[in-house]
Amino acid sequence: MTIIKTSLGNIVLATVVLAEASQLVASGGAGPVYVARDAQEQQRIVKYLSKITEGVVHDLENGVLIIVHH
Amino acid sequence: MKTYFFSIVLTTSLGGILRLLILRSDYRQYPTYPHGYISHLSLGFIAAALGAVALPALLAEEFVAVTFLAMAAQQFREIRNTERETLASLDTNELVPRGQHYIEGIARDFEARNFLIIASTLVLSALDLALLRGYGLLFRVTGLVAATLLIYFIIRNIAKDKRLEHLADIRQGEVHFEGPNVFVDDIHFMNLGLEEAREEYLNRALGLVLVPKTIDAAATLANIGQRQAIVHICAKLLGIYKDVDTPEFTPLVRRQIKSGKLGLLIIPATRDPQALIAAVKRVPVLEGSVSKPSKSHAGRERDDYQD
């Protein structure tokens, strides 16, 4: 029996931050935190990570991107 | 029983043909493979035989036979379970699943159709034994065939699903971004962090807005199973631009909580808004998702209730 997932109560698999925003992420919680040198590298890392983890990238609009499995 | 033999054979065959006719009209809803077709047809014939035997058994005072009929009818309940299990296990391999709700609807349909066949052959055999038995063979066959066709049209009209176009006004909406957030008109869908995904959405995605016509329609469309059925059918009919490693391209139906209207966001394989609207219009309204607050006193007291 399959259950349709409807909730957003999902897991953060990884967090990718820009170097200047790295102090915005406190330690703890699920998944590693990757620090990117610039926006281009950040996009590249989230692209790879999202493909690998089959997760979706979300933008917190403060230089922090998270990857969540829905 | 020999006196009834011809009647039983005739009504059974007609019942079987009736099952075939209904199965054909159902082809779109459940694209069944040849083997599914065969198994439903054979069950249909068994159902037809049950209906055809019932009356002669009673007339011949074979009451034990009637008891067996009741037991056999019980078996048809199994069809629902079988269908549900099959579809549910297939569903795990769909890029855009049908959803439990849609599956339940299909399973219920298949069960009900066999009971319909039993009832129809019962009517046919009653007609044959009560009215037509005295007449010649040709008249009898013609009469029963005519009755079968009549029943077929009645069933088709009764079993006709309501479709989404009856519940909602459907129009195209504009897909746009505010920062990382994707919208169709003013309905928010999700936050997308990947720039490439945002570009794909801007270049390829289609958005629809479904405005419910009544408070009943709004309540029905809010159902999550109903919404899953919409995205499944759209993905099936228009093709889908998605694979397992791109979950961000999963088509979504979101509800604007203020107004109750729905938005559909999808990246189809072919970007044809008219085809998408046509597909959504013909999505069946699932029996289990229908709710009718307007049938209650409280519902009619609501400010948004319109006659």
XYZ file of C-alpha atoms in Angstrom:
377
model
C 0.000 0.000 0.000
C 1.481 3.346 -0.989
C 0.891 6.423 1.047
C 0.756 9.722 -0.735
C 3.081 12.172 0.865
C 1.374 15.447 1.477
C 3.259 16.976 4.353
C 6.271 19.209 4.171
C 7.685 17.599 7.285
C 10.725 16.496 5.376
C 14.369 16.010 6.067
C 17.125 18.517 5.327
C 19.780 16.387 3.666
C 22.471 19.033 3.308
C 23.054 22.747 3.593
C 25.247 24.739 1.222
C 26.260 28.239 2.293
C 28.277 31.023 0.789
C 31.454 31.745 2.705
C 30.162 35.124 3.865
C 26.945 33.528 5.131
C 28.589 30.619 6.895
C 28.089 32.195 10.319
C 24.303 32.060 9.666
C 24.256 28.287 10.088
C 24.663 27.057 13.615
C 25.870 23.541 14.173
C 23.468 20.743 14.847
C 20.476 19.405 12.907
C 20.585 16.888 10.120
C 22.985 16.823 7.194
C 26.404 18.332 6.619
C 27.063 22.020 5.855
C 29.136 22.791 2.781
C 30.769 26.190 2.392
C 31.034 27.535 -1.167
C 33.475 30.214 -2.282
C 31.007 32.007 -4.558
C 27.461 31.776 -5.933
C 28.605 29.839 -8.985
C 30.270 27.173 -6.894
C 27.274 27.102 -4.601
C 24.979 26.360 -7.552
C 27.293 23.642 -8.765
C 27.443 21.955 -5.368
C 23.672 22.013 -4.863
C 23.136 20.673 -8.354
C 25.385 17.689 -7.691
C 24.015 17.092 -4.221
C 20.399 17.318 -5.311
C 20.946 14.823 -8.123
C 22.805 12.458 -5.823
C 20.306 12.633 -2.978
C 17.203 13.002 -5.198
C 16.308 16.027 -3.124
C 14.982 19.470 -3.990
C 17.034 22.644 -3.534
C 15.409 25.478 -1.626
C 16.715 29.008 -1.326
C 16.480 30.735 2.044
C 17.472 33.995 0.332
C 20.304 34.753 2.754
C 23.064 32.928 0.969
C 21.913 29.605 2.418
C 20.602 26.812 0.195
C 19.171 23.630 1.669
C 18.459 20.294 0.057
C 15.303 18.598 1.257
C 13.961 15.179 0.508
C 10.204 15.389 -0.141
C -33.938 -27.427 -15.422
C -33.808 -28.494 -19.046
C -36.755 -26.302 -19.951
C -34.753 -23.286 -18.926
C -31.532 -24.320 -20.625
C -31.936 -22.157 -23.696
C -32.931 -19.148 -21.627
C -29.862 -19.524 -19.392
C -27.450 -19.829 -22.293
C -28.967 -16.884 -24.096
C -29.004 -14.513 -21.145
C -25.522 -15.557 -20.043
C -24.089 -14.788 -23.465
C -25.850 -11.456 -23.609
C -24.606 -10.634 -20.112
C -21.062 -11.487 -21.183
C -21.382 -9.247 -24.222
C -22.721 -6.503 -21.987
C -19.608 -6.817 -19.805
C -17.461 -6.494 -22.913
C -19.331 -3.342 -23.928
C -18.860 -1.755 -20.513
C -15.208 -2.792 -20.444
C -14.655 -1.019 -23.731
C -16.168 2.200 -22.517
C -13.852 2.004 -19.556
C -10.712 1.643 -21.642
C -9.465 5.175 -21.096
C -9.719 5.017 -17.350
C -7.758 1.851 -16.941
C -5.495 1.114 -19.883
C -5.529 -2.550 -19.284
C -3.264 -5.060 -20.940
C -4.709 -8.040 -22.842
C -4.503 -10.291 -19.818
C -6.368 -7.890 -17.561
C -8.968 -7.719 -20.287
C -9.306 -11.495 -20.387
C -9.612 -11.920 -16.647
C -12.296 -9.261 -16.369
C -14.171 -10.707 -19.285
C -14.177 -14.196 -17.793
C -15.327 -12.877 -14.426
C -18.008 -10.973 -16.309
C -19.201 -14.188 -17.885
C -19.329 -15.889 -14.496
C -21.326 -12.974 -13.132
C -23.658 -13.210 -16.117
C -24.123 -16.944 -15.553
C -24.998 -16.304 -11.909
C -27.640 -13.790 -12.851
C -29.033 -16.043 -15.571
C -29.305 -19.114 -13.356
C -30.923 -17.424 -10.374
C -34.469 -17.189 -11.644
C -34.714 -20.622 -13.259
C -33.295 -22.105 -10.038
C -36.021 -20.434 -8.043
C -38.710 -21.530 -10.475
C -37.464 -25.109 -10.329
C -37.582 -24.837 -6.541
C -33.873 -25.512 -6.312
C -33.390 -23.382 -3.246
C -29.949 -24.784 -2.501
C -28.764 -23.405 -5.821
C -29.917 -19.959 -4.770
C -27.855 -20.210 -1.589
C -24.823 -21.054 -3.663
C -25.497 -17.982 -5.733
C -25.248 -15.801 -2.654
C -21.930 -17.424 -1.820
C -20.616 -16.936 -5.333
C -21.635 -13.309 -5.290
C -19.474 -12.904 -2.217
C -16.472 -13.841 -4.331
C -16.875 -10.769 -6.462
C -15.911 -8.638 -3.527
C -12.452 -10.076 -3.982
C -12.145 -8.289 -7.317
C -11.886 -5.002 -5.532
C -9.013 -6.212 -3.393
C -7.218 -7.734 -6.342
C -7.536 -4.604 -8.443
C -6.438 -2.431 -5.572
C -3.380 -4.520 -4.837
C -2.337 -4.733 -8.481
C -2.710 -1.035 -9.110
C -1.087 -0.048 -5.824
C 1.984 -2.152 -6.555
C 2.233 -0.748 -10.084
C 1.812 2.727 -8.681
C 5.125 2.649 -6.834
C 6.876 2.627 -10.199
C 5.055 5.618 -11.648
C 6.923 8.909 -11.977
C 3.684 10.621 -11.068
C 1.591 8.105 -9.095
C -2.141 7.694 -9.478
C -2.576 7.894 -5.743
C -4.476 5.650 -3.387
C -7.696 7.528 -3.866
C -7.840 7.116 -7.625
C -6.928 3.447 -7.293
C -9.722 2.901 -4.795
C -12.143 4.472 -7.255
C -11.056 2.185 -10.084
C -11.221 -0.902 -7.846
C -14.710 0.050 -6.704
C -15.791 0.492 -10.305
C -14.651 -2.970 -11.261
C -16.456 -4.560 -8.343
C -19.646 -2.646 -9.027
C -19.621 -3.541 -12.687
C -19.852 -7.238 -11.924
C -22.823 -6.656 -9.658
C -24.344 -4.584 -12.440
C -23.941 -7.547 -14.773
C -25.608 -9.903 -12.287
C -28.523 -7.495 -11.948
C -28.774 -6.976 -15.713
C -28.856 -10.686 -16.542
C -31.409 -11.160 -13.787
C -33.615 -8.607 -15.535
C -32.960 -10.235 -18.907
C -33.844 -13.689 -17.666
C -36.983 -12.386 -15.949
C -37.977 -10.722 -19.198
C -37.325 -13.897 -21.131
C -39.152 -16.230 -18.780
C -42.116 -13.976 -18.097
C -42.805 -12.488 -21.516
C -40.818 -13.928 -24.372
C -40.738 -17.642 -23.681
C -43.930 -18.374 -25.599
C -42.710 -16.727 -28.795
C -40.556 -18.014 -31.630
C -36.781 -18.134 -31.411
C -36.079 -15.161 -33.637
C -38.460 -12.867 -31.778
C -37.043 -14.000 -28.475
C -33.439 -13.328 -29.447
C -34.286 -9.971 -31.028
C -36.245 -8.944 -27.959
C -33.424 -9.842 -25.593
C -30.764 -8.175 -27.715
C -32.865 -5.018 -27.768
C -33.247 -5.205 -23.992
C -29.490 -5.687 -23.592
C -28.779 -2.602 -25.669
C -31.295 -0.633 -23.643
C -29.623 -1.736 -20.405
C -26.244 -0.823 -21.882
C -27.335 2.735 -22.576
C -28.922 3.039 -19.150
C -25.715 1.812 -17.466
C -23.626 4.160 -19.544
C -25.708 7.098 -18.461
C -25.807 6.138 -14.810
C -22.153 5.224 -14.564
C -21.038 8.319 -16.425
C -18.446 10.075 -14.298
C -18.692 13.708 -13.554
C -15.718 15.547 -14.902
C -13.669 18.431 -13.647
C -15.146 20.830 -16.195
C -18.466 20.476 -14.345
C -16.895 21.640 -11.092
C -14.492 24.366 -12.060
C -13.702 27.070 -14.585
C -10.316 26.236 -16.015
C -8.007 28.797 -17.572
C -4.339 29.239 -18.236
C -2.277 31.130 -15.668
C 1.081 32.831 -15.896
C 4.099 31.030 -14.460
C 6.429 33.530 -12.798
C 8.993 33.827 -10.022
C 9.295 36.119 -7.053
C 12.836 35.518 -5.906
C 13.164 31.739 -5.670
C 9.402 31.216 -5.292
C 7.400 29.977 -8.240
C 3.813 31.156 -8.739
C 0.964 30.547 -11.156
C -0.830 33.898 -11.163
C -1.126 34.541 -7.413
C -0.923 30.930 -6.236
C 2.339 30.009 -4.560
C 3.843 26.609 -5.341
C 7.312 26.144 -3.942
C 10.720 27.568 -3.320
C 13.306 26.551 -5.896
C 16.960 27.094 -5.106
C 18.517 25.656 -8.246
C 18.952 28.297 -10.942
C 18.801 25.755 -13.750
C 15.471 24.491 -12.459
C 14.127 28.041 -12.377
C 15.125 28.555 -15.997
C 13.458 25.316 -17.028
C 10.279 26.401 -15.320
C 10.313 29.789 -17.022
C 10.939 28.298 -20.444
C 8.872 25.146 -20.405
C 6.292 25.097 -17.633
C 2.567 25.524 -18.017
C 0.263 26.792 -15.305
C -3.487 26.454 -14.989
C -5.932 28.002 -12.574
C -9.053 26.094 -11.545
C -11.759 28.209 -9.980
C -14.442 26.118 -8.272
C -17.983 26.971 -9.340
C -19.746 26.204 -6.047
C -18.895 25.569 -2.416
C -19.438 21.866 -3.094
C -16.894 21.999 -5.904
C -14.442 23.817 -3.655
C -14.773 21.118 -0.995
C -14.353 18.353 -3.570
C -11.340 19.939 -5.232
C -9.614 20.425 -1.894
C -9.323 16.647 -1.599
C -5.719 15.569 -1.912
C -6.570 12.338 -3.710
C -8.521 14.277 -6.301
C -5.579 16.607 -6.824
C -3.182 13.680 -7.210
C -5.502 12.220 -9.851
C -5.338 15.511 -11.765
C -1.538 15.596 -11.899
C -1.360 11.902 -12.725
C -3.695 12.220 -15.687
C -1.982 15.369 -16.969
C 1.407 13.691 -16.723
C 0.069 10.619 -18.511
C -1.656 12.469 -21.318
C 0.902 15.204 -22.010
C 4.075 13.410 -21.085
C 6.326 14.499 -18.298
C 9.642 16.317 -18.176
C 11.050 14.566 -15.159
C 13.145 11.687 -13.954
C 13.825 10.208 -10.524
C 16.755 12.556 -9.890
C 14.772 15.691 -10.694
C 12.038 15.729 -8.042
C 11.809 19.520 -8.469
C 9.964 18.921 -11.754
C 7.179 16.935 -10.090
C 3.887 18.446 -11.245
C 1.926 20.027 -8.416
C -1.601 21.100 -7.646
C -1.733 23.702 -4.922
C -4.712 25.257 -3.237
C -4.906 28.920 -2.491
C -6.304 28.812 1.005
C -7.914 32.247 0.846
C -10.140 31.588 -2.135
C -10.144 27.791 -2.466
C -9.017 27.963 -6.083
C -6.471 25.478 -7.344
C -3.361 25.993 -9.359
C -1.671 23.370 -11.502
C 2.007 23.638 -12.338
C 3.515 21.137 -14.720
C 6.377 20.828 -17.166
C 4.859 18.682 -19.891
C 6.849 16.939 -22.581
C 5.029 19.042 -25.159
C 4.173 22.581 -24.284
C 0.603 22.829 -25.509
C -1.749 24.790 -23.240
C -4.890 23.781 -25.123
C -4.091 20.085 -24.772
C -3.431 20.561 -21.061
C -6.750 22.341 -20.530
C -8.519 19.600 -22.480
C -6.850 16.952 -20.303
C -7.779 18.664 -17.036
C -11.363 19.216 -18.149
C -11.841 15.494 -18.640
C -10.316 14.364 -15.353
C -12.977 12.288 -13.592
C -14.329 13.537 -10.292
C -13.502 10.747 -7.871
C -16.547 9.337 -6.128
C -14.781 9.277 -2.785
C -13.708 12.904 -2.893
C -17.151 14.352 -3.539
C -18.536 16.272 -0.633
C -21.643 18.397 -0.560
C -21.734 20.936 2.258
C -24.618 22.671 0.450
C -26.871 19.732 1.348
C -26.632 20.701 4.997
C -28.273 23.517 6.885
C -24.922 24.835 8.075
C -23.584 24.799 4.525
C -26.452 26.923 3.245
C -25.874 29.392 6.055
C -22.381 30.072 4.801
C -21.666 33.511 3.355
C -20.153 32.065 0.196
C -23.147 29.822 -0.538
C -24.899 30.603 -3.791
C -28.056 28.991 -4.996
